[in-house]
CSV table of C-alpha atoms and ligand atoms in Angstrom, one decimal:
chain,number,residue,atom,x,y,z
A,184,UNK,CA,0.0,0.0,0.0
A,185,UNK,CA,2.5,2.4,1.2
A,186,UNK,CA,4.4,1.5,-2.1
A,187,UNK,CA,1.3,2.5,-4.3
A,188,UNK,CA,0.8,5.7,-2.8
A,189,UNK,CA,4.9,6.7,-3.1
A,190,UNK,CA,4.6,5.2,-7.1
A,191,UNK,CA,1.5,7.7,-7.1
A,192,UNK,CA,3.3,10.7,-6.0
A,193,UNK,CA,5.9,9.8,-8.3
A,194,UNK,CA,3.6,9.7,-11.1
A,195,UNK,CA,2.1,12.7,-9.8
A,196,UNK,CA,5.1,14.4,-9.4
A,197,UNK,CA,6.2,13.2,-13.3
A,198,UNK,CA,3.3,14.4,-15.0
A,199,UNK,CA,3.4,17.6,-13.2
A,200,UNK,CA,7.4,18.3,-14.3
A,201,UNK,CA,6.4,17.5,-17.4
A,202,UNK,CA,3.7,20.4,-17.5
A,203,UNK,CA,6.1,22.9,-17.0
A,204,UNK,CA,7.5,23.9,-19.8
A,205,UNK,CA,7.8,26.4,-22.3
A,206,UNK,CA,6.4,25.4,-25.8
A,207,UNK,CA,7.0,29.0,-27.1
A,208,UNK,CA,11.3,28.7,-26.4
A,209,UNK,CA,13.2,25.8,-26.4
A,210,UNK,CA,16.2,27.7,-23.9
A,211,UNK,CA,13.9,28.0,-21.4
A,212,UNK,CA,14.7,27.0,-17.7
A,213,UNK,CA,11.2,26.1,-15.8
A,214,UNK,CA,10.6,25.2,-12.6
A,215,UNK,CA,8.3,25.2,-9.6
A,216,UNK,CA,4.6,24.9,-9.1
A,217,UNK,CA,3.4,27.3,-10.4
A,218,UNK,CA,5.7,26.9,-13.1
A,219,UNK,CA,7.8,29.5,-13.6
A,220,UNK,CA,10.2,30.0,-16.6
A,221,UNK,CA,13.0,32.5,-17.2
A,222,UNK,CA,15.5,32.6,-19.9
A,223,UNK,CA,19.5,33.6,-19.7
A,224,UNK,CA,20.2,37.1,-21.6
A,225,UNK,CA,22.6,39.5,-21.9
A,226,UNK,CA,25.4,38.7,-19.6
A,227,UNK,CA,23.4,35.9,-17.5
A,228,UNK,CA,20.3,37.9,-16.0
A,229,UNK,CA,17.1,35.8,-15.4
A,230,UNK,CA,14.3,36.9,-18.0
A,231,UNK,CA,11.2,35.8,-17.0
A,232,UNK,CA,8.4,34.7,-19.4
A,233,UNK,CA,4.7,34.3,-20.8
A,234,UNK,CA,5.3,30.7,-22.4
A,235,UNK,CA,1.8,31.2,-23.6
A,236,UNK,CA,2.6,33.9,-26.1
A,237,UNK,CA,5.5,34.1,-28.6
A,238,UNK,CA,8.5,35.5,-26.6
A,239,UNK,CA,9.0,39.2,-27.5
A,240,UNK,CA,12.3,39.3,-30.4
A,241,UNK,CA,14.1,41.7,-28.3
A,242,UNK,CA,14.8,39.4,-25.4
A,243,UNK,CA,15.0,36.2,-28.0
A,244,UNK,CA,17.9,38.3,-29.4
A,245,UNK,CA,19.0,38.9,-26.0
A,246,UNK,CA,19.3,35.2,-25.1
A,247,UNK,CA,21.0,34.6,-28.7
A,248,UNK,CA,23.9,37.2,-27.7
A,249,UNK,CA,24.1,34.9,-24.1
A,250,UNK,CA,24.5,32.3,-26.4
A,251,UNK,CA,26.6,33.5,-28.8
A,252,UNK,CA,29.1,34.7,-26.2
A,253,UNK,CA,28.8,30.6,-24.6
A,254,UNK,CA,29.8,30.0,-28.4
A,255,UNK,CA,26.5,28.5,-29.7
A,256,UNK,CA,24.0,30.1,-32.7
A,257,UNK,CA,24.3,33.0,-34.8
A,258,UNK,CA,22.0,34.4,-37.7
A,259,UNK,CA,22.1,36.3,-41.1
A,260,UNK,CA,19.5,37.3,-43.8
A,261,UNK,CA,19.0,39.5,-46.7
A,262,UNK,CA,15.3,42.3,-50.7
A,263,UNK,CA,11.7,45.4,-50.9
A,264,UNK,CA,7.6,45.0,-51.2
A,265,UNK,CA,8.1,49.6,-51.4
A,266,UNK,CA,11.3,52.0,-52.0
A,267,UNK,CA,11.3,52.5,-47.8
A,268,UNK,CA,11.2,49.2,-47.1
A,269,UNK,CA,14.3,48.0,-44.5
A,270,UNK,CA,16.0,44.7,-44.3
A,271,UNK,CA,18.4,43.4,-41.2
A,272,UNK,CA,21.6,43.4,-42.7
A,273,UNK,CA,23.4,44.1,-39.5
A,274,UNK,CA,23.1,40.6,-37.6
A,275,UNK,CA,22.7,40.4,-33.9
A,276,UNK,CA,23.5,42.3,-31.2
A,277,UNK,CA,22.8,42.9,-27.9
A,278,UNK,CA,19.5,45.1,-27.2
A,279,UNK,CA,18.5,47.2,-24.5
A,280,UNK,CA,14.6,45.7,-24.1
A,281,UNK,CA,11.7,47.7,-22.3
A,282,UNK,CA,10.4,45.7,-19.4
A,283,UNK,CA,7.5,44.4,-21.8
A,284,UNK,CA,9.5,43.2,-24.1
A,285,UNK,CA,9.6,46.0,-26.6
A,286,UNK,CA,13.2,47.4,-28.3
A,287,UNK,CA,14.2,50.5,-26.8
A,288,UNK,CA,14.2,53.2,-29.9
A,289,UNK,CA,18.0,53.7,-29.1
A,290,UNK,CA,20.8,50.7,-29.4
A,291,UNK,CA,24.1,50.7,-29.1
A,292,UNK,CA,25.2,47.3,-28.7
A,293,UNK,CA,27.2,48.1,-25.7
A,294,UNK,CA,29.5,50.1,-27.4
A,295,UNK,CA,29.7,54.1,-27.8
A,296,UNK,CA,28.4,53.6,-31.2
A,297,UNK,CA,24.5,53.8,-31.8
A,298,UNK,CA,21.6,54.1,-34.0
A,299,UNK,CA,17.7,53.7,-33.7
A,300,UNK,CA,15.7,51.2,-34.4
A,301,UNK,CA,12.1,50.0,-35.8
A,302,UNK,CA,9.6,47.6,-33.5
A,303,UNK,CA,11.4,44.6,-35.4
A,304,UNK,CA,14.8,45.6,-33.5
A,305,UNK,CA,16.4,46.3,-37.2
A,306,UNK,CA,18.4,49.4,-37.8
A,307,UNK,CA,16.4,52.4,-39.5
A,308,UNK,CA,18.9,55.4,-39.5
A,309,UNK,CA,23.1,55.8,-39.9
A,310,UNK,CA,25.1,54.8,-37.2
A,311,UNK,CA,26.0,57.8,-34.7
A,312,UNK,CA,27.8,58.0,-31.2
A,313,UNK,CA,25.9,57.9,-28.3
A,314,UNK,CA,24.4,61.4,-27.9
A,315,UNK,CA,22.3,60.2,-31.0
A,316,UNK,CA,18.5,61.3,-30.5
A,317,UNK,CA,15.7,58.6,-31.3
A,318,UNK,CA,12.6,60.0,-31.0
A,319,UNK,CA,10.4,57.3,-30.5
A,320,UNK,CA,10.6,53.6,-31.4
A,321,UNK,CA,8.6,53.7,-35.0
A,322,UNK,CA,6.3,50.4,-35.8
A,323,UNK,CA,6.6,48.0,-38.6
A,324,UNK,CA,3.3,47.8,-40.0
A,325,UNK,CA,4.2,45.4,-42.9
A,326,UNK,CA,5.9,42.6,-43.1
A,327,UNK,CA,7.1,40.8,-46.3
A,328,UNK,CA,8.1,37.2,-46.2
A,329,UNK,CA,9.7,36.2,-49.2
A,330,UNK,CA,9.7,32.7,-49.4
A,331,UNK,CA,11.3,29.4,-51.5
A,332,UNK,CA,9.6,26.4,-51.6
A,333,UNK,CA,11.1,23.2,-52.3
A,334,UNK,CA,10.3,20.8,-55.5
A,335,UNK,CA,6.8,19.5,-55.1
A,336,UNK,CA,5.5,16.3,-56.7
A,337,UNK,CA,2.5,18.3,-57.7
A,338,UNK,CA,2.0,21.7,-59.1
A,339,UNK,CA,0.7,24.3,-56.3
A,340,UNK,CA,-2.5,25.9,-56.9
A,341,UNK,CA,-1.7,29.9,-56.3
A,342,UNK,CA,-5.8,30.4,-55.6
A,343,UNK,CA,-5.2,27.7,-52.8
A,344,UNK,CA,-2.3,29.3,-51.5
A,345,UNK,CA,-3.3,31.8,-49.7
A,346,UNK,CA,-5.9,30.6,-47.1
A,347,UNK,CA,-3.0,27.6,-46.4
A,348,UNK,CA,0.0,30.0,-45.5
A,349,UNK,CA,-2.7,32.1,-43.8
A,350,UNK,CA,-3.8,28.9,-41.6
A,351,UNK,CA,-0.4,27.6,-41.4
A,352,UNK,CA,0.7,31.0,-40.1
A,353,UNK,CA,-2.2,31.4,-37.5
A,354,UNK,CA,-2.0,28.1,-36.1
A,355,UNK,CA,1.7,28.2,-35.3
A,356,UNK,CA,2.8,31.8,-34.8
A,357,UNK,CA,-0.5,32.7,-33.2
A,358,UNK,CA,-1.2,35.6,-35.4
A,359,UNK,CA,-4.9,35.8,-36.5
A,360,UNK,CA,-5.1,34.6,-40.3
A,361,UNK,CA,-6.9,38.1,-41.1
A,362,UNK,CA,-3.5,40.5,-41.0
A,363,UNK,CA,-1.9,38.1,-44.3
A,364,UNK,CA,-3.4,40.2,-46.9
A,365,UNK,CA,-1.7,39.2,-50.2
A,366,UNK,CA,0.2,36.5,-51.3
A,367,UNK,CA,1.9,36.3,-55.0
A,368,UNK,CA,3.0,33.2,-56.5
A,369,UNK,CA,6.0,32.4,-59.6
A,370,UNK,CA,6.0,29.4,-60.0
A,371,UNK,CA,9.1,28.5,-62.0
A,372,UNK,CA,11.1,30.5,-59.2
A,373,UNK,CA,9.1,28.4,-57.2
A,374,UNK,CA,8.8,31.7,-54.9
A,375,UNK,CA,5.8,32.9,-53.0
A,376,UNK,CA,5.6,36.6,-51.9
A,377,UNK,CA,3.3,36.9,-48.2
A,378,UNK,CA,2.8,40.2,-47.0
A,379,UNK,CA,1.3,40.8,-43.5
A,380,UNK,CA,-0.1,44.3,-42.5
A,381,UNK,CA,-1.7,45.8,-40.2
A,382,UNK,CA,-3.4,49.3,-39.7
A,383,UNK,CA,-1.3,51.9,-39.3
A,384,UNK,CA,-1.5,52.8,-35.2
A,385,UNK,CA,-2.2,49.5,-34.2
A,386,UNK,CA,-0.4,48.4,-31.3
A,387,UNK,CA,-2.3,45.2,-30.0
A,388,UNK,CA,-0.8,42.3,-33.1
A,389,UNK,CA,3.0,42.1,-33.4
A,390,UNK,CA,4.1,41.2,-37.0
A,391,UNK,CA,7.7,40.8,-35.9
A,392,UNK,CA,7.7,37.7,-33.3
A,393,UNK,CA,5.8,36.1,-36.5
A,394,UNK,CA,8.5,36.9,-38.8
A,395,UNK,CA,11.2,36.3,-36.1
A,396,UNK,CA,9.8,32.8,-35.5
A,397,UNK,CA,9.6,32.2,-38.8
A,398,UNK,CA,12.6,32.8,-40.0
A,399,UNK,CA,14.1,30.7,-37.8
A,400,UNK,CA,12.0,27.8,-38.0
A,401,UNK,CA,12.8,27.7,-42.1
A,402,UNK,CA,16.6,28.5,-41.2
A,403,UNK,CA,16.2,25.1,-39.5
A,404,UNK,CA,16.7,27.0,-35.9
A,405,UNK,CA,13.6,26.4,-34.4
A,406,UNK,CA,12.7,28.8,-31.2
A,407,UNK,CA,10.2,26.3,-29.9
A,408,UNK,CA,9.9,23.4,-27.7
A,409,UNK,CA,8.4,21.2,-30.6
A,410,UNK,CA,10.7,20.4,-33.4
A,411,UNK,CA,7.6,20.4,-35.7
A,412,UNK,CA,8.4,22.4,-38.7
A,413,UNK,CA,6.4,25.7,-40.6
A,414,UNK,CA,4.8,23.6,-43.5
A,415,UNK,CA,1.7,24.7,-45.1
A,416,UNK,CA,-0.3,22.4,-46.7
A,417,UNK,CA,-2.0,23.1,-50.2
A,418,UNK,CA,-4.3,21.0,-51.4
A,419,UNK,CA,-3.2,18.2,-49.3
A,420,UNK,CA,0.2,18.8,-50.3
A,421,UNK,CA,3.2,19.7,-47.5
A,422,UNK,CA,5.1,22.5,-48.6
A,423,UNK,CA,8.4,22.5,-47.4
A,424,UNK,CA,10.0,25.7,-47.4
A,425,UNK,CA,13.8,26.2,-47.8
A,426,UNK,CA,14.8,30.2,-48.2
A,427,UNK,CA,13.1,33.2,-46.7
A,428,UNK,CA,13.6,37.2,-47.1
A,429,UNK,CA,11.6,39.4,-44.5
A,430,UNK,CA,11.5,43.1,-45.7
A,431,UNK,CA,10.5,45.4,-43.0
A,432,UNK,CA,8.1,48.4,-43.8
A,433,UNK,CA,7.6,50.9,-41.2
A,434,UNK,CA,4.9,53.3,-40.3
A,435,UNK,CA,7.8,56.2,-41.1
A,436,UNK,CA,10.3,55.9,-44.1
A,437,UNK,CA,13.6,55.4,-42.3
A,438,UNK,CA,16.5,57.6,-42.3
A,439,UNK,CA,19.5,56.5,-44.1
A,440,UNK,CA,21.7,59.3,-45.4
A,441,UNK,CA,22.6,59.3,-49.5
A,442,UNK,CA,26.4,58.8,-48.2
A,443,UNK,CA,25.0,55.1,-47.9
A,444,UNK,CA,22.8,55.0,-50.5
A,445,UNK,CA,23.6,51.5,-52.7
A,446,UNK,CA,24.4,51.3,-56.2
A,447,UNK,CA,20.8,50.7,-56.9
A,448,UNK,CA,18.9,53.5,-55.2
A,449,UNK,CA,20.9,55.6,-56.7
A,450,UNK,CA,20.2,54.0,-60.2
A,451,UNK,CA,16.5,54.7,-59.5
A,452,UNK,CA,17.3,58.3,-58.8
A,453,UNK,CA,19.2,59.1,-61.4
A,454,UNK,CA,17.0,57.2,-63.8
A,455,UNK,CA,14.1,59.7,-62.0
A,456,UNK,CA,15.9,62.5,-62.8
A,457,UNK,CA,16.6,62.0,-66.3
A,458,UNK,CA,12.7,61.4,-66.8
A,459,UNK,CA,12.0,64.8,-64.7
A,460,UNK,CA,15.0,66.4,-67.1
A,461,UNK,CA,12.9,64.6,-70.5
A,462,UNK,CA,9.4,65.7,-69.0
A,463,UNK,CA,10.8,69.1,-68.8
A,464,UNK,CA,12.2,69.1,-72.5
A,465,UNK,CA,8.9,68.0,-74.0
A,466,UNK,CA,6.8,70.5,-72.3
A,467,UNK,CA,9.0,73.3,-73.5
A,468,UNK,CA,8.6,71.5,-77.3
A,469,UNK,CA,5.2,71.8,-77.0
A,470,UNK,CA,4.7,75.4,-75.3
A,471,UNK,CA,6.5,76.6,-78.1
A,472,UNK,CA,4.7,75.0,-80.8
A,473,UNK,CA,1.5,76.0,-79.3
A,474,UNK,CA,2.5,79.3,-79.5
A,475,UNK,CA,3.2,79.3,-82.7
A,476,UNK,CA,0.2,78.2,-83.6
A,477,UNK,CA,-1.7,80.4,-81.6
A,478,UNK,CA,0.3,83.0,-83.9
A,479,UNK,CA,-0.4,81.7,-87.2
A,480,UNK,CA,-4.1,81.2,-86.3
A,481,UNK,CA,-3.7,85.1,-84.8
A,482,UNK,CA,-2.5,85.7,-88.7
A,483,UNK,CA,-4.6,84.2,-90.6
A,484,UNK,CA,-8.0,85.8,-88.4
A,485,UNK,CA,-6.3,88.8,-89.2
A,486,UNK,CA,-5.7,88.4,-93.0
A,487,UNK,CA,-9.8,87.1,-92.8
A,488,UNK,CA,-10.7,90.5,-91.2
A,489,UNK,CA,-8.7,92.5,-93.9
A,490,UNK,CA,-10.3,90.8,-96.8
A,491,UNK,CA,-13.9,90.8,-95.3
A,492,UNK,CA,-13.0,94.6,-94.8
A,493,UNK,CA,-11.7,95.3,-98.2
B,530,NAG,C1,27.4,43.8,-31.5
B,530,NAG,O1,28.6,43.5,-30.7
B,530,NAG,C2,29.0,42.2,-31.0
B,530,NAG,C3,30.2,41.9,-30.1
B,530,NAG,O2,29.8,42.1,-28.8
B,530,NAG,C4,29.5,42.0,-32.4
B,530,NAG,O3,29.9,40.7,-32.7
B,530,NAG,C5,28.3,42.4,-33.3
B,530,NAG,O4,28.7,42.4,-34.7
B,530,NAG,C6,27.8,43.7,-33.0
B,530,NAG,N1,26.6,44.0,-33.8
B,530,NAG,C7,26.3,45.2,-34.4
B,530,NAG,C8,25.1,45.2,-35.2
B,530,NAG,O5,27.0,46.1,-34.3
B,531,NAG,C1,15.0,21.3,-49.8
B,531,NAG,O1,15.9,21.1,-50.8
B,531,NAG,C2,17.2,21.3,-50.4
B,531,NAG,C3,18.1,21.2,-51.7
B,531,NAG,O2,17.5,21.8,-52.8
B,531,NAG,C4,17.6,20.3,-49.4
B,531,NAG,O3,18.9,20.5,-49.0
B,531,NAG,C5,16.7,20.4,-48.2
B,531,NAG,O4,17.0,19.4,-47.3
B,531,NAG,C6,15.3,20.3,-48.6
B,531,NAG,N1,14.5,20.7,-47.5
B,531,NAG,C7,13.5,19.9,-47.1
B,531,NAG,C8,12.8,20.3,-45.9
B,531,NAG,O5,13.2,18.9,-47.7
């Protein structure tokens, strides 16, 4: 008897460890009834956490520089849905998080040498020391996921498309299926084009733990307990997804300075300029043949006059 009831605690005891955990980040440490789970950041302070949400990307980043400095994980990515449109092509860093989670407007990565950033964490204006002014932390309202898909058996239906990366997105990054509004397919790049918006001034949905999550669940760096993977189905057909882009669009252009403007902005500039330049030109062209018109028509009324007269 005495055995039975010990074997029940155990059990007991089992089933209750095995509740607490944290299916939203796979570093978690839990522990404790209630369970409790906190994550190592920075240099090795406790973050605590809502397991029942996606963990904000500013302390995920935070626990990836803990990481990265105990030698494990790193990240890169690299494209624009409009002209403003940002991409991260600075990597990780350390970041100073609000309480809630949020990015503080100003980083600096520890160092004297800052710059501010949008409500994704990524950088939105030149590089400056630290008596840099960031005015406010300025929300991405758009988010575009460019993504690969491997070879399919099958040929993907585009019109089914859609509602399946809208599911597949809802059910795993808990973001409601409404804020994907437009998806484009090519088919021989084999590349599908998601972007997710939401109203400018809304500060209830956050696009970027989506895309955060994302991005690391197709880089084959999963953030969650589960080691499921992000694999919409379309048509009863798993698509299994191998590259993705995010482009960042944020509810103010950004500010980068034309000292580091890239080769191809300032193609589109100068390309702008010229049809300004032509525009010009053509409406001189035709201002002046107008008015010489107008004059010949003047001369001939007048010739009319003088021969009705005479
Ligand atoms: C931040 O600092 C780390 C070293 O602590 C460095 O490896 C990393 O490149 C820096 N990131 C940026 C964006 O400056
Ligand atoms: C997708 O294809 C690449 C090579 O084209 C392969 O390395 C990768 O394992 C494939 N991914 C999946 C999930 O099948």
């Amino acid at each position: 008897m005495k055995t039975l009831v010990l074997l029940l605690i155990v059990a007991f005891a089992a089933g209750a460890s095995a509740q607490c955990r944290c299916e939203t980040m796979k570093w978690a440490t839990c522990d404790g009834t209630p369970c409790n789970c906190f994550l190592l950041v920075g240099k090795g302070e406790r973050q605590n956490l809502d397991c029942t949400k996606l963990i904000p990307k500013c302390f995920l980043m935070q626990a990836e520089m803990y990481r990265a400095r105990k030698g494990q994980s790193t990240r890169t990515i690299g494209g624009k849905p409009v002209e403003t449109a940002i991409v991260d092509n600075d990597g990780i860093y350390d970041p100073d998080c609000e309480a809630n989670g949020l990015f503080k407007a100003k980083q600096c990565n520890g160092t004297e040498e800052c710059w501010c950033v949008n409500s994704a964490g990524v950088r939105r204006t030149d590089k400056g020391d630290k008596n840099l002014k960031c005015e406010e932390l300025v929300e991405t309202h758009w988010v575009r996921l460019q993504l690969k898909h491997n070879q399919t058996t099958a040929d993907v239906d585009p019109a089914k498309l859609k509602t399946a990366i809208a599911d597949a997105i809802q059910d795993r990054y808990q973001l409601d299926k409404n804020f994907v509004k437009e998806i484009q397919y090519d088919k021989d790049a084999r590349m599908i084009v998601v972007d997710v918006k939401k109203e400018i001034g809304d500060r209830q949905a956050d696009l970027t733990r989506m895309a955060y999550y994302m991005e690391k669940d197709i880089k084959a760096l999963p953030l969650f307990k589960d080691t499921t993977k992000f694999e919409p189905t379309v048509a009863g057909q798993k698509l299994q997804l191998e590259e993705i882009l995010v482009y960042y669009v944020d509810e103010k252009a950004p500010t980068f300075t034309m000292k580091r403007l890239t080769g191809g902005v300032i193609a589109v500039i100068v390309v702008v300029s010229l049809a300004v330049i032509a525009g010009l030109v053509v409406l001189f062209l035709s201002r002046k043949r107008d008015r010489a018109r107008y004059e010949k028509t003047q001369q001939r009324e007048l010739e009319e006059v003088q021969h009705a007269l005479s």
